[in-house]
Coordinates of C-alpha atoms in Angstrom, one line a residue:
M142 CA -22.1 16.9 -7.5
R143 CA -23.7 16.6 -4.3
R144 CA -24.7 12.4 -5.5
F145 CA -20.8 12.2 -6.7
L146 CA -19.0 13.6 -3.5
R147 CA -21.6 10.6 -1.2
E148 CA -20.9 7.9 -4.0
H149 CA -17.1 8.3 -3.6
S150 CA -16.7 9.6 -0.2
L151 CA -14.9 7.4 0.5
T152 CA -11.8 8.2 -1.9
L153 CA -12.2 11.5 -1.7
V154 CA -12.1 11.7 1.8
F155 CA -8.7 9.8 1.8
A156 CA -6.9 11.9 -0.8
G157 CA -8.2 14.9 1.0
L158 CA -5.7 13.8 4.4
F159 CA -3.0 11.6 2.3
L160 CA -2.7 15.8 0.1
A161 CA -3.0 17.5 3.6
A162 CA -0.4 15.0 5.7
L163 CA 1.0 15.3 2.8
V164 CA 1.7 19.0 2.7
G165 CA 2.7 18.3 6.5
Q166 CA 5.4 16.4 5.8
L167 CA 7.1 19.3 3.4
F168 CA 6.7 21.5 6.7
A169 CA 8.0 19.6 9.3
G170 CA 10.7 17.4 7.3
Q171 CA 12.7 20.7 5.5
A172 CA 12.2 21.8 9.7
D173 CA 13.0 18.9 10.8
Y174 CA 15.3 19.0 7.6
N175 CA 17.0 22.3 8.6
E176 CA 17.5 21.4 11.8
R177 CA 20.6 19.1 11.2
Q178 CA 22.0 21.1 8.6
A179 CA 22.6 24.0 11.0
A180 CA 24.1 21.6 13.2
L181 CA 26.9 20.7 11.3
G182 CA 27.5 24.2 10.3
Q183 CA 25.5 23.1 6.1
P184 CA 23.2 25.1 4.1
E185 CA 20.0 25.5 4.7
L186 CA 17.5 24.8 2.7
A187 CA 13.8 27.1 1.2
L188 CA 10.7 24.9 1.6
G189 CA 10.7 25.1 -2.3
P190 CA 13.7 23.3 -3.1
Y191 CA 13.1 20.6 -0.6
L192 CA 10.4 19.8 -2.4
F193 CA 12.5 18.4 -4.6
S194 CA 14.8 17.2 -3.2
A195 CA 16.0 13.4 -2.2
D196 CA 16.0 14.1 1.7
Y197 CA 12.2 15.0 1.2
W198 CA 11.2 12.5 -1.6
V199 CA 12.8 9.2 -0.5
D200 CA 11.1 10.1 3.1
V201 CA 7.7 9.8 1.1
V202 CA 8.3 7.1 -0.7
E203 CA 9.3 4.6 1.8
N204 CA 6.1 4.8 3.4
W205 CA 4.1 4.5 -0.3
Q206 CA 6.2 1.3 -1.4
S207 CA 5.6 -0.5 2.4
E208 CA 1.1 0.4 1.7
Y209 CA 1.6 -1.5 -1.7
L210 CA 3.5 -3.8 -0.5
Q211 CA 0.8 -4.5 2.3
F212 CA -2.4 -5.0 0.2
F213 CA -0.3 -6.6 -3.1
L214 CA 0.8 -9.7 0.2
Y215 CA -2.8 -9.9 1.4
V216 CA -5.0 -9.4 -1.5
W217 CA -2.4 -12.5 -3.2
A218 CA -2.4 -13.9 0.3
T219 CA -5.5 -13.5 1.3
V220 CA -6.7 -16.1 -2.1
W221 CA -5.5 -19.2 0.2
L222 CA -4.5 -18.1 3.5
I223 CA -7.5 -18.1 6.6
Q224 CA -8.3 -16.3 9.9
K225 CA -11.6 -18.1 11.0
G226 CA -14.0 -16.0 12.1
S227 CA -12.6 -12.6 10.6
P228 CA -14.3 -10.7 8.1
E229 CA -11.1 -10.6 6.8
S230 CA -11.5 -13.9 5.5
K231 CA -13.0 -15.4 3.1
P232 CA -15.1 -19.0 5.2
L233 CA -13.1 -21.8 5.3
D234 CA -14.3 -23.2 2.2
K235 CA -13.9 -20.7 -0.1
V236 CA -10.4 -21.3 -0.2
G237 CA -7.9 -21.1 -3.2
P238 CA -9.8 -19.1 -6.5
E239 CA -13.3 -20.3 -7.1
S240 CA -15.4 -22.1 -9.6
D241 CA -16.6 -19.4 -12.6
R242 CA -20.1 -19.8 -10.8
E243 CA -18.9 -18.2 -8.1
Q244 CA -17.0 -15.5 -9.8
Q245 CA -19.7 -14.8 -12.2
L246 CA -17.6 -16.0 -15.1
G247 CA -17.7 -18.1 -18.2
E248 CA -21.3 -18.7 -19.0
H249 CA -21.9 -17.1 -16.0
V250 CA -21.1 -13.6 -17.0
S251 CA -23.8 -10.5 -17.5
E252 CA -24.1 -7.5 -20.2
S253 CA -23.2 -5.6 -17.0
S254 CA -19.8 -7.2 -16.8
P255 CA -16.3 -5.8 -17.3
K256 CA -15.5 -5.9 -20.6
W257 CA -12.6 -8.6 -19.8
A258 CA -14.4 -10.3 -17.7
R259 CA -17.1 -11.1 -20.2
A260 CA -13.8 -11.4 -23.2
G261 CA -12.7 -15.0 -22.0
G262 CA -8.9 -15.7 -22.5
W263 CA -6.0 -14.2 -21.6
R264 CA -7.5 -11.1 -21.6
T265 CA -10.2 -12.7 -18.6
A266 CA -7.3 -14.5 -17.7
L267 CA -5.2 -10.8 -16.8
Y268 CA -8.7 -9.7 -15.3
S269 CA -8.6 -11.6 -13.3
K270 CA -5.5 -11.0 -11.6
S271 CA -5.5 -7.1 -12.2
L272 CA -5.2 -6.0 -8.6
G273 CA -3.0 -8.1 -7.5
L274 CA -0.4 -7.0 -10.1
A275 CA -1.5 -2.8 -9.6
M276 CA -0.5 -3.3 -6.7
L277 CA 2.4 -5.7 -7.4
A278 CA 3.8 -2.7 -10.0
L279 CA 3.1 0.1 -8.5
F280 CA 5.0 -1.5 -5.1
L281 CA 7.6 -2.2 -7.2
F282 CA 7.9 1.3 -8.5
S283 CA 7.9 3.3 -5.0
W284 CA 10.4 1.0 -3.9
T285 CA 12.9 1.5 -7.5
M286 CA 11.9 5.3 -6.4
Q287 CA 13.1 4.2 -2.3
W288 CA 16.0 2.9 -4.1
I289 CA 17.2 6.3 -6.0
T290 CA 15.8 8.5 -4.4
G291 CA 18.0 7.5 -1.5
W292 CA 21.0 6.4 -2.5
Y293 CA 21.3 10.0 -3.8
A294 CA 20.3 11.2 -0.2
N295 CA 23.4 9.3 1.1
N296 CA 25.8 10.4 -1.0
S297 CA 24.2 13.7 -0.3
D298 CA 25.3 14.0 3.6
P299 CA 28.7 15.0 4.2
L300 CA 28.5 13.0 5.8
A301 CA 27.5 9.7 5.2
E302 CA 30.5 6.9 2.5
K303 CA 29.7 7.6 -0.4
M304 CA 28.7 4.5 -2.8
G305 CA 27.0 3.3 -5.6
L306 CA 23.4 2.4 -6.9
V307 CA 24.4 -1.4 -7.1
Q308 CA 26.2 -1.2 -3.8
Y309 CA 23.5 1.3 -1.6
F310 CA 20.6 -1.4 -2.6
F311 CA 23.1 -3.4 -0.7
S312 CA 23.6 -1.4 1.8
S313 CA 22.4 -0.8 6.0
D314 CA 20.7 1.9 5.3
F315 CA 18.7 0.4 1.8
W316 CA 17.0 -2.7 4.4
N317 CA 16.9 -0.7 7.8
R318 CA 14.3 2.2 5.8
S319 CA 12.5 -1.5 4.0
L320 CA 12.4 -3.1 7.2
Q321 CA 11.2 -1.3 9.7
N322 CA 8.4 -0.5 7.3
W323 CA 7.9 -3.6 6.0
Q324 CA 7.1 -5.4 9.4
S325 CA 4.5 -2.0 10.7
E326 CA 2.0 -3.5 7.7
F327 CA 2.6 -6.8 8.8
L328 CA 1.5 -6.4 11.8
A329 CA -1.3 -4.3 11.0
I330 CA -2.7 -6.8 9.3
A331 CA -2.4 -10.0 11.6
S332 CA -4.2 -6.7 14.7
M333 CA -6.5 -6.5 12.5
A334 CA -7.2 -10.3 11.3
I335 CA -7.2 -11.8 14.7
L336 CA -9.5 -8.9 16.4
S337 CA -12.0 -8.7 13.9
V338 CA -12.9 -12.5 14.9
Y339 CA -13.6 -10.9 18.8
L340 CA -14.1 -6.6 17.9
R341 CA -17.1 -4.9 16.3
Q342 CA -17.4 -1.9 14.5
R343 CA -20.7 -1.8 14.3
G344 CA -21.7 -0.4 10.9
S345 CA -18.1 -1.1 9.1
P346 CA -17.9 -3.1 6.2
E347 CA -14.3 -4.0 8.1
S348 CA -16.9 -5.6 11.1
K349 CA -19.5 -8.4 10.9
P350 CA -22.1 -8.0 12.6
V351 CA -22.6 -6.5 16.4
G352 CA -24.7 -9.7 17.0
A353 CA -22.7 -12.6 14.8
A354 CA -20.7 -15.4 15.9
H355 CA -16.7 -15.1 16.5
S356 CA -16.9 -17.4 14.2
V357 CA -18.2 -16.6 11.7
S358 CA -15.6 -15.1 9.2
D359 CA -18.5 -13.6 7.1
R360 CA -20.1 -10.6 7.9
S361 CA -23.6 -12.9 6.4
G362 CA -23.4 -15.2 9.7

């Protein structure tokens, strides 16, 4: 058990932080919702009903979708786009999907390679893009959930204009919720890419070695 916890500590710690933040948002969101309801003279919600309310879930999934959009774009963009000197970027001479030798495919696979990497054909082609496709699927799922829960929350608001699901997709509320999250994710990626050229964090795989030159784009430099 101790070995398992050590080997998976990064995922486990952030999963724990996620759950703690989700619970914290539940309590804070309920308090905020009830304050707004009281100001309007509307009935308040207990914690249980609020947990299953559109008001709670639209706030949750609108953050999920922006994170998965960030990862999807980052995974795909870093195949072709580079930032000289950043460990978040590939070296300048490795732009593109790289050779079979570099990707350990074809005659370069080994017994320890994943099954679908050794299979060849459509399975290897699909597996070679599976991370980006998974992030895209999670983004589309959570964005769709934001759309539906946002529409339901909007129509549950006694002061809001009632609209259909398609009409809500083109509403200012839906796009304001989406874009205010997207811009923060894009800023974070750009900041990390450029700041990691000049700044260091000793021991982190997201940083170059402390003594590496600014112009080096990989950790071996």
